[in-house]
Amino acid sequence: MPNQRFPKIKILHVSPHEIKFILSETDVSMANTVRRIMIAEVPTLAIDLVEFHDNSTVLNDEYIAHRLGLIPIRYQPPDSIKGGDCHGAFLPHRECVCYERCPRCSVEFELDVEFDAAMRHSMALNEETDVLAPLTVTSRDLRSNNESVHPAHFLHNEQDESQDDGIAIVKMGGGQKLKLKAIARMGISKEHAKWCPVAVATYRFWPDIIINEEQVATLTMEQKQELVDICPDRILEIDPVTGMLQAVEGAWDMATYTEDLKFCQDALKKRPEDDDFVRVEPSKDKFIFSVETTGCMDADEVLLSALRVLKNRLNYLAQEVENLKETQ
Amino acid sequence: MNAPERTASFLLDEDNGEMKIVYTADTKIANSGTFRFNREDHTVANLFRMQLLRDNSVRFAGYFHPHPLLNYIDLKIQTNSSTVAPIEVLSAAIEDLSNETDHLISQVTDSIEEWRKQNDAGAISQF
């Protein structure tokens, strides 16, 4: 108990696909643990088994099975509009008591597309169709047996730019047919990357911009301006009233490359051993996180789910340590 | 052919009696020992190490992940005095981290709610 920390979280931005936040008052080990869990240990659904009934497309069965596996599968709890955490809603198939599979540990998808039938259908609807153009089978053609589970979809703005209405699986021509049954299961991306809920999960260190006012006071206005101009990220400015050098508002978000600043101020120093005018150092206890999901879950759910995974893991290990104490 | 099982990195081999944690006391150094965490990696090992190093009664804490294909980590702990066993500091560290995670969960929930309040309900869903 004596060494407990109380970290703080500040949200910068939340959208269904992206979350940005600042984690502070803890150290890198916690930041890195959260990042690693978001990437590798958050449970999601993904297609894991595929039964082919008919495949006369140009791609072989394995190739299509692999493409199906990589489609993000979204679990949306019945009373929610968010892509939720599927932990709790499903059981890992290895822990389920059923014989082979059941609705508690798996979701079945069916796909049955025939080029000629699709052509006849769109002709009957009097749509303008080019009978020679290939037909794209997409994630939209997958029919799920669970109302809460569907392949993840484009956002509206992405849809406008896309030529297909879903994630492309295979293109087919006249006379070709694809019929299959796909089984999605819950898993973690330590087993296979298809279960990874995030496309990007990174953190960077908060830049501490330290200005040595005493040293800066020895500089002329031109020299200060030189320091301001040399920084490619423009993180410094001169206070119009006092003429002091200061960090601009939001400098933390812009500071990336500060080597030029270092070279420039070394040239400005009267003696090489003089203190730096401006130092930009990575903070030891403040981290700027940026997480983007694949669409299988909402971004805030990924973060919360990662923390719950960590919590469960720590409880489990604490219990194991207790057991170990007793046996000693 | 010789590919490891897909589950090898996280699923404990209980059929062969594999234990999650195995403790070996050091025979040469007093108050020290090595914990082998089976099916664990840097994720928790580094977390434990850093937390242990913040404890004043810990003289040494370090971990070792011998090879990417070996799915265990060895965590070595030495304490300052014989009154505190390595297992005691480890269990205190895990408890602190568990409380820290609890605190983080409530922080995240609260700050997301607050952010949503401030940034109207327009961004609820784009789906």
Coordinates of C-alpha atoms in Angstrom, one line a residue:
Chain A
M1 CA 0.0 0.0 0.0
P2 CA 2.7 2.6 0.8
N3 CA 3.9 3.0 -2.8
Q4 CA 0.6 3.4 -4.6
R5 CA 0.3 6.1 -7.2
F6 CA -2.8 8.0 -8.3
P7 CA -2.4 8.6 -12.0
K8 CA -4.5 11.2 -13.9
I9 CA -6.2 11.0 -17.3
K10 CA -7.1 13.9 -19.4
I11 CA -9.1 13.3 -22.5
L12 CA -8.1 15.3 -25.6
H13 CA -10.5 13.8 -28.1
V14 CA -12.9 10.9 -28.4
S15 CA -14.5 9.6 -31.5
P16 CA -15.8 6.1 -32.4
H17 CA -12.5 5.3 -34.1
E18 CA -10.0 7.3 -32.2
I19 CA -9.1 8.4 -28.7
K20 CA -6.4 10.8 -27.6
F21 CA -5.5 11.3 -24.0
I22 CA -2.8 12.3 -21.6
L23 CA -1.8 9.9 -18.9
S24 CA 0.2 11.6 -16.1
E25 CA 1.6 11.0 -12.6
T26 CA 2.7 7.5 -13.3
D27 CA 5.8 6.1 -15.1
V28 CA 6.7 4.6 -18.4
S29 CA 6.1 1.0 -17.2
M30 CA 2.4 1.7 -16.7
A31 CA 2.1 3.6 -20.0
N32 CA 3.9 0.8 -21.8
T33 CA 1.8 -1.9 -20.1
V34 CA -1.4 -0.2 -21.2
R35 CA -0.2 0.2 -24.7
R36 CA 1.0 -3.4 -25.0
I37 CA -2.3 -4.7 -23.6
M38 CA -4.3 -2.6 -26.1
I39 CA -2.3 -4.1 -28.9
A40 CA -2.1 -7.7 -27.8
E41 CA -4.5 -8.7 -25.1
V42 CA -7.9 -7.1 -25.6
P43 CA -10.3 -9.8 -26.6
T44 CA -12.3 -9.3 -29.9
L45 CA -14.1 -11.4 -32.4
A46 CA -12.6 -12.6 -35.6
I47 CA -13.4 -15.3 -38.1
D48 CA -11.4 -18.4 -37.2
L49 CA -13.0 -21.3 -39.0
V50 CA -14.4 -21.4 -42.5
E51 CA -16.3 -24.2 -44.2
F52 CA -16.4 -24.0 -48.0
H53 CA -19.4 -25.4 -49.8
D54 CA -18.7 -24.1 -53.2
N55 CA -15.8 -22.0 -54.5
S56 CA -15.3 -21.4 -58.2
T57 CA -13.7 -18.0 -57.8
V58 CA -10.2 -17.2 -58.9
L59 CA -8.9 -17.2 -55.3
N60 CA -8.3 -20.5 -53.5
D61 CA -10.1 -21.5 -50.3
E62 CA -7.2 -20.7 -48.0
Y63 CA -6.7 -17.3 -49.5
I64 CA -10.4 -16.4 -49.0
A65 CA -10.3 -17.8 -45.4
H66 CA -7.4 -15.6 -44.6
R67 CA -9.1 -12.5 -46.0
L68 CA -12.2 -13.4 -44.0
G69 CA -10.2 -13.7 -40.8
L70 CA -8.8 -10.1 -41.2
I71 CA -12.3 -8.5 -41.4
P72 CA -12.9 -6.7 -38.2
I73 CA -16.1 -8.1 -36.5
R74 CA -18.1 -5.7 -34.4
Y75 CA -20.0 -6.6 -31.4
Q76 CA -22.8 -4.1 -30.5
P77 CA -24.7 -4.9 -27.4
P78 CA -28.5 -4.9 -28.0
D79 CA -29.2 -1.6 -26.1
S80 CA -26.2 0.3 -27.3
I81 CA -24.9 2.1 -30.4
K82 CA -21.3 1.6 -29.5
G83 CA -19.0 -1.2 -30.6
G84 CA -18.6 -2.8 -27.1
D85 CA -16.3 -5.1 -25.2
C86 CA -17.1 -8.7 -26.2
H87 CA -15.5 -10.0 -23.0
G88 CA -18.4 -11.2 -20.9
A89 CA -20.8 -11.4 -23.8
F90 CA -18.9 -14.3 -25.2
L91 CA -16.7 -17.1 -23.8
P92 CA -13.3 -18.0 -25.1
H93 CA -14.0 -21.2 -27.1
R94 CA -11.4 -23.1 -25.1
E95 CA -13.2 -22.3 -21.8
C96 CA -16.7 -23.1 -23.1
V97 CA -18.3 -26.3 -21.9
C98 CA -20.0 -27.1 -25.2
Y99 CA -19.0 -30.0 -27.4
E100 CA -17.9 -28.2 -30.5
R101 CA -19.3 -24.8 -30.6
C102 CA -22.4 -22.9 -29.4
P103 CA -23.8 -19.4 -29.5
R104 CA -22.0 -18.5 -26.3
C105 CA -18.6 -19.0 -27.8
S106 CA -19.1 -18.4 -31.5
V107 CA -21.0 -16.6 -34.1
E108 CA -21.8 -18.1 -37.5
F109 CA -21.7 -16.1 -40.8
E110 CA -23.1 -17.4 -44.1
L111 CA -22.1 -16.1 -47.5
D112 CA -23.7 -17.3 -50.7
V113 CA -23.1 -15.2 -53.8
E114 CA -23.5 -16.3 -57.4
F115 CA -22.5 -14.0 -60.2
D116 CA -25.3 -15.0 -62.6
A117 CA -28.0 -14.8 -59.9
A118 CA -26.8 -11.4 -58.8
M119 CA -26.9 -10.2 -62.4
R120 CA -30.4 -11.5 -63.0
H121 CA -31.5 -9.9 -59.7
S122 CA -30.2 -6.4 -60.6
M123 CA -31.6 -6.7 -64.2
A124 CA -35.0 -7.5 -62.7
L125 CA -34.7 -4.4 -60.7
N126 CA -34.0 -2.5 -64.0
E127 CA -30.7 -1.3 -62.8
E128 CA -28.2 -0.3 -65.4
T129 CA -25.8 -3.3 -65.3
D130 CA -22.7 -4.1 -67.2
V131 CA -22.9 -7.9 -67.5
L132 CA -19.2 -8.1 -68.2
A133 CA -18.0 -6.1 -65.2
P134 CA -16.8 -8.2 -62.3
L135 CA -18.9 -8.5 -59.1
T136 CA -17.2 -7.7 -55.9
V137 CA -18.1 -9.9 -52.9
T138 CA -17.8 -7.8 -49.8
S139 CA -18.2 -8.1 -46.0
R140 CA -21.8 -6.8 -46.6
D141 CA -22.6 -10.2 -48.1
L142 CA -21.8 -12.0 -44.8
R143 CA -25.0 -12.8 -43.0
S144 CA -24.6 -13.2 -39.2
N145 CA -26.7 -15.5 -37.0
N146 CA -26.4 -13.1 -34.1
E147 CA -28.1 -9.7 -34.3
S148 CA -25.5 -8.0 -32.2
V149 CA -22.5 -9.1 -34.3
H150 CA -21.7 -7.8 -37.8
P151 CA -18.7 -7.1 -39.8
A152 CA -17.4 -3.6 -39.0
H153 CA -18.3 -0.9 -41.4
F154 CA -16.9 2.2 -43.1
L155 CA -17.7 5.5 -41.5
H156 CA -19.9 7.8 -43.7
N157 CA -17.0 9.9 -45.0
E158 CA -15.0 6.8 -45.8
Q159 CA -18.0 5.3 -47.6
D160 CA -18.2 8.3 -49.9
E161 CA -14.7 7.6 -51.2
S162 CA -15.0 3.9 -51.5
Q163 CA -16.1 2.2 -54.7
D164 CA -17.4 -0.9 -52.9
D165 CA -20.1 -1.0 -50.2
G166 CA -18.1 -3.1 -47.8
I167 CA -14.6 -4.7 -47.4
A168 CA -13.8 -6.5 -50.6
I169 CA -13.3 -10.3 -50.2
V170 CA -13.0 -11.5 -53.8
K171 CA -14.1 -10.4 -57.3
M172 CA -16.0 -12.8 -59.5
G173 CA -17.0 -13.1 -63.1
G174 CA -19.7 -14.9 -65.1
G175 CA -20.6 -18.4 -63.9
Q176 CA -18.6 -18.2 -60.7
K177 CA -20.0 -18.9 -57.3
L178 CA -18.9 -18.7 -53.6
K179 CA -20.8 -20.3 -50.8
L180 CA -19.3 -20.7 -47.3
K181 CA -20.0 -20.8 -43.6
A182 CA -17.6 -18.8 -41.4
I183 CA -17.3 -19.1 -37.6
A184 CA -16.1 -16.2 -35.6
R185 CA -14.7 -16.7 -32.2
M186 CA -13.3 -14.5 -29.4
G187 CA -9.5 -14.4 -29.1
I188 CA -6.6 -12.1 -28.4
S189 CA -3.9 -10.9 -30.8
K190 CA -1.2 -12.8 -28.9
E191 CA -2.6 -15.7 -30.8
H192 CA -3.1 -14.1 -34.1
A193 CA -3.0 -10.4 -35.2
K194 CA -6.5 -10.6 -36.7
W195 CA -7.8 -10.3 -33.1
C196 CA -6.0 -7.0 -32.7
P197 CA -8.6 -4.2 -31.9
V198 CA -6.3 -1.3 -32.7
A199 CA -4.6 -0.1 -35.9
V200 CA -2.5 2.4 -34.0
A201 CA -1.8 2.4 -30.3
T202 CA 1.1 4.7 -29.4
Y203 CA 2.3 7.1 -26.7
R204 CA 4.9 9.8 -26.8
F205 CA 6.6 11.6 -23.9
W206 CA 5.3 15.0 -23.0
P207 CA 8.0 17.5 -23.9
D208 CA 9.1 19.6 -20.9
I209 CA 10.2 23.0 -22.3
I210 CA 12.6 24.5 -19.9
I211 CA 13.7 28.1 -20.5
N212 CA 16.7 29.4 -18.5
E213 CA 15.6 33.0 -18.0
E214 CA 18.9 34.1 -16.6
Q215 CA 20.8 32.9 -19.6
V216 CA 18.2 34.2 -22.1
A217 CA 18.6 37.6 -20.5
T218 CA 22.1 37.8 -21.9
L219 CA 20.9 37.4 -25.5
T220 CA 20.1 40.3 -27.8
M221 CA 16.7 40.6 -29.4
E222 CA 18.1 39.4 -32.8
Q223 CA 19.6 36.3 -31.1
K224 CA 16.3 35.5 -29.5
Q225 CA 14.6 35.8 -32.8
E226 CA 17.2 33.5 -34.3
L227 CA 16.2 30.9 -31.7
V228 CA 12.6 31.4 -32.5
D229 CA 13.1 31.0 -36.2
I230 CA 15.4 28.0 -36.1
C231 CA 12.9 25.7 -34.6
P232 CA 11.0 23.9 -37.4
D233 CA 8.0 23.2 -35.1
R234 CA 7.8 26.9 -34.0
I235 CA 7.5 26.1 -30.3
L236 CA 9.0 29.4 -29.1
E237 CA 8.0 33.0 -29.3
I238 CA 9.0 36.4 -27.9
D239 CA 6.7 38.0 -25.4
P240 CA 5.8 41.3 -27.0
V241 CA 5.7 43.1 -23.6
T242 CA 8.7 41.8 -21.7
G243 CA 10.8 40.7 -24.6
M244 CA 11.3 37.3 -22.9
L245 CA 11.5 34.0 -24.7
Q246 CA 8.6 31.7 -24.0
A247 CA 7.0 28.5 -25.2
V248 CA 3.9 29.1 -27.4
E249 CA 0.5 27.9 -26.4
G250 CA 0.1 24.2 -27.4
A251 CA 3.9 23.8 -27.8
W252 CA 3.6 20.3 -26.3
D253 CA 1.6 19.2 -29.3
M254 CA 4.1 20.6 -31.8
A255 CA 7.4 19.8 -30.4
T256 CA 8.9 16.9 -32.3
Y257 CA 12.4 17.8 -33.6
T258 CA 14.6 20.0 -31.4
E259 CA 18.1 19.2 -32.7
D260 CA 18.2 22.5 -34.8
L261 CA 17.5 24.4 -31.6
K262 CA 20.4 22.6 -29.9
F263 CA 22.9 23.5 -32.6
C264 CA 21.7 27.0 -32.9
Q265 CA 22.1 27.7 -29.2
D266 CA 25.4 26.1 -29.0
A267 CA 26.6 28.6 -31.6
L268 CA 25.1 31.5 -29.5
K269 CA 26.8 30.5 -26.3
K270 CA 29.8 32.6 -25.2
R271 CA 31.5 29.6 -23.7
P272 CA 30.7 26.0 -24.7
E273 CA 30.2 25.0 -21.0
D274 CA 27.4 27.6 -20.5
D275 CA 24.0 26.4 -19.5
D276 CA 21.5 25.9 -22.3
F277 CA 19.0 28.7 -23.1
V278 CA 16.2 26.4 -23.9
R279 CA 16.0 22.7 -23.1
V280 CA 13.3 20.4 -24.4
E281 CA 13.3 17.1 -22.5
P282 CA 10.9 14.1 -22.5
S283 CA 8.9 14.1 -19.3
K284 CA 9.3 11.0 -17.1
D285 CA 5.7 10.9 -15.8
K286 CA 3.5 12.3 -18.5
F287 CA 2.5 10.6 -21.8
I288 CA 0.4 11.6 -24.8
F289 CA -1.5 8.6 -26.1
S290 CA -3.1 8.2 -29.5
V291 CA -5.2 5.1 -30.2
E292 CA -7.0 4.3 -33.4
T293 CA -9.2 1.2 -33.7
T294 CA -9.9 -1.1 -36.6
G295 CA -13.6 -0.6 -36.2
C296 CA -14.3 -3.7 -34.1
M297 CA -14.8 -1.7 -30.9
D298 CA -15.1 1.9 -30.0
A299 CA -11.8 3.5 -29.1
D300 CA -12.8 4.3 -25.5
E301 CA -14.0 0.7 -25.0
V302 CA -10.6 -0.5 -26.1
L303 CA -8.9 1.6 -23.4
L304 CA -11.4 0.5 -20.7
S305 CA -11.2 -3.1 -21.8
A306 CA -7.4 -3.0 -21.7
L307 CA -7.5 -1.7 -18.1
R308 CA -10.0 -4.4 -17.1
V309 CA -7.7 -7.0 -18.6
L310 CA -4.8 -5.6 -16.6
K311 CA -6.9 -5.5 -13.4
N312 CA -8.0 -9.2 -13.9
R313 CA -4.4 -10.2 -14.6
L314 CA -3.1 -8.5 -11.5
N315 CA -5.9 -10.1 -9.3
Y316 CA -5.1 -13.5 -10.8
L317 CA -1.3 -13.1 -10.1
A318 CA -2.0 -11.8 -6.6
Q319 CA -4.0 -14.9 -5.9
E320 CA -1.2 -17.1 -7.3
V321 CA 1.3 -15.3 -5.1
E322 CA -1.0 -16.0 -2.1
N323 CA -1.2 -19.7 -3.0
L324 CA 2.6 -19.8 -3.3
K325 CA 2.9 -18.3 0.2
E326 CA 0.8 -21.0 1.6
T327 CA 2.8 -23.8 0.0
Q328 CA 6.1 -22.4 1.4
Chain B
M1 CA 6.3 -28.5 -38.6
N2 CA 8.2 -27.1 -35.7
A3 CA 6.0 -24.1 -35.3
P4 CA 5.0 -23.5 -31.6
E5 CA 1.4 -23.7 -30.7
R6 CA -0.6 -20.6 -31.4
T7 CA -1.6 -20.4 -27.7
A8 CA 1.9 -21.1 -26.4
S9 CA 2.5 -17.5 -25.4
F10 CA -0.5 -17.1 -23.0
L11 CA -2.1 -20.5 -22.2
L12 CA -0.7 -22.3 -19.2
D13 CA 0.1 -25.9 -19.9
E14 CA -2.0 -27.3 -17.0
D15 CA -2.1 -30.8 -18.4
N16 CA 1.6 -31.1 -17.7
G17 CA 1.2 -29.6 -14.2
E18 CA 2.7 -26.2 -15.2
M19 CA 2.4 -23.7 -12.4
K20 CA 1.8 -20.0 -13.0
I21 CA 4.5 -18.9 -10.6
V22 CA 7.5 -20.9 -9.4
Y23 CA 9.8 -19.6 -6.6
T24 CA 13.4 -20.5 -6.2
A25 CA 15.3 -19.0 -3.3
D26 CA 18.9 -17.9 -4.0
T27 CA 21.4 -20.2 -2.4
K28 CA 24.3 -17.7 -2.4
I29 CA 22.7 -14.3 -1.7
A30 CA 20.7 -13.7 1.5
N31 CA 17.1 -12.5 1.3
S32 CA 16.8 -13.0 -2.4
G33 CA 15.1 -15.3 -4.8
T34 CA 13.8 -15.7 -8.4
F35 CA 10.1 -15.9 -9.4
R36 CA 9.4 -17.6 -12.7
F37 CA 6.2 -16.3 -14.2
N38 CA 5.1 -18.8 -16.8
R39 CA 3.3 -17.5 -19.9
E40 CA 4.0 -13.9 -19.1
D41 CA 6.1 -11.2 -20.9
H42 CA 7.4 -7.7 -20.6
T43 CA 3.8 -6.4 -20.2
V44 CA 3.6 -7.3 -16.5
A45 CA 7.3 -8.0 -15.8
N46 CA 8.4 -4.4 -16.4
L47 CA 5.5 -3.1 -14.4
F48 CA 6.4 -5.3 -11.4
R49 CA 10.1 -4.4 -11.7
M50 CA 9.4 -0.6 -11.7
Q51 CA 6.9 -0.9 -8.8
L52 CA 9.3 -3.0 -6.8
L53 CA 12.1 -0.5 -7.3
R54 CA 10.0 2.2 -5.7
D55 CA 9.8 0.1 -2.5
N56 CA 12.4 1.1 0.1
S57 CA 12.8 -2.4 1.4
V58 CA 13.9 -3.7 -2.0
R59 CA 17.6 -3.7 -2.7
F60 CA 17.4 -5.3 -6.1
A61 CA 14.7 -6.1 -8.6
G62 CA 15.2 -7.1 -12.2
Y63 CA 13.7 -9.3 -14.8
F64 CA 14.9 -11.5 -17.6
H65 CA 13.2 -12.7 -20.7
P66 CA 15.7 -15.2 -22.1
H67 CA 14.4 -15.7 -25.6
P68 CA 11.3 -14.6 -27.6
L69 CA 10.3 -18.3 -28.0
L70 CA 10.5 -19.0 -24.3
N71 CA 7.2 -17.8 -22.8
Y72 CA 8.3 -17.1 -19.3
I73 CA 10.1 -14.3 -17.4
D74 CA 12.3 -14.6 -14.4
L75 CA 11.9 -11.8 -11.8
K76 CA 14.7 -11.6 -9.3
I77 CA 14.2 -9.8 -6.0
Q78 CA 16.5 -9.0 -3.2
T79 CA 15.3 -7.3 0.0
N80 CA 17.2 -5.2 2.5
S81 CA 16.6 -7.4 5.6
S82 CA 15.7 -10.9 6.6
T83 CA 12.5 -9.5 8.2
V84 CA 11.0 -8.9 4.7
A85 CA 10.7 -11.9 2.4
P86 CA 10.9 -11.3 -1.4
I87 CA 7.4 -12.8 -1.7
E88 CA 6.0 -10.1 0.7
V89 CA 7.3 -7.2 -1.3
L90 CA 6.0 -8.8 -4.5
S91 CA 2.6 -9.2 -3.1
A92 CA 2.6 -5.6 -1.8
A93 CA 3.7 -4.4 -5.3
I94 CA 0.9 -6.3 -7.0
E95 CA -1.6 -4.9 -4.6
D96 CA -0.4 -1.3 -5.2
L97 CA -0.6 -1.9 -8.9
S98 CA -4.1 -3.4 -8.7
N99 CA -5.3 -0.3 -6.8
E100 CA -3.6 1.9 -9.3
T101 CA -5.5 0.2 -12.1
D102 CA -8.7 0.6 -10.2
H103 CA -8.0 4.3 -9.9
L104 CA -7.2 4.5 -13.6
I105 CA -10.5 2.8 -14.6
S106 CA -12.5 5.3 -12.6
Q107 CA -10.3 8.2 -14.0
V108 CA -11.0 7.1 -17.5
T109 CA -14.7 6.6 -17.0
D110 CA -15.1 10.0 -15.3
S111 CA -13.0 12.0 -17.8
I112 CA -14.7 10.5 -20.8
E113 CA -18.0 11.4 -19.4
E114 CA -16.8 14.9 -18.6
W115 CA -15.4 15.3 -22.1
R116 CA -18.7 14.2 -23.6
K117 CA -20.6 16.7 -21.6
Q118 CA -18.3 19.6 -22.7
N119 CA -18.2 18.6 -26.4
D120 CA -22.0 18.2 -26.9
A121 CA -23.7 15.0 -28.0
G122 CA -23.2 15.6 -31.8
A123 CA -20.3 13.1 -32.0
I124 CA -22.2 10.2 -30.5
S125 CA -21.9 8.0 -33.5
Q126 CA -21.0 8.3 -37.1
F127 CA -22.1 4.8 -37.9

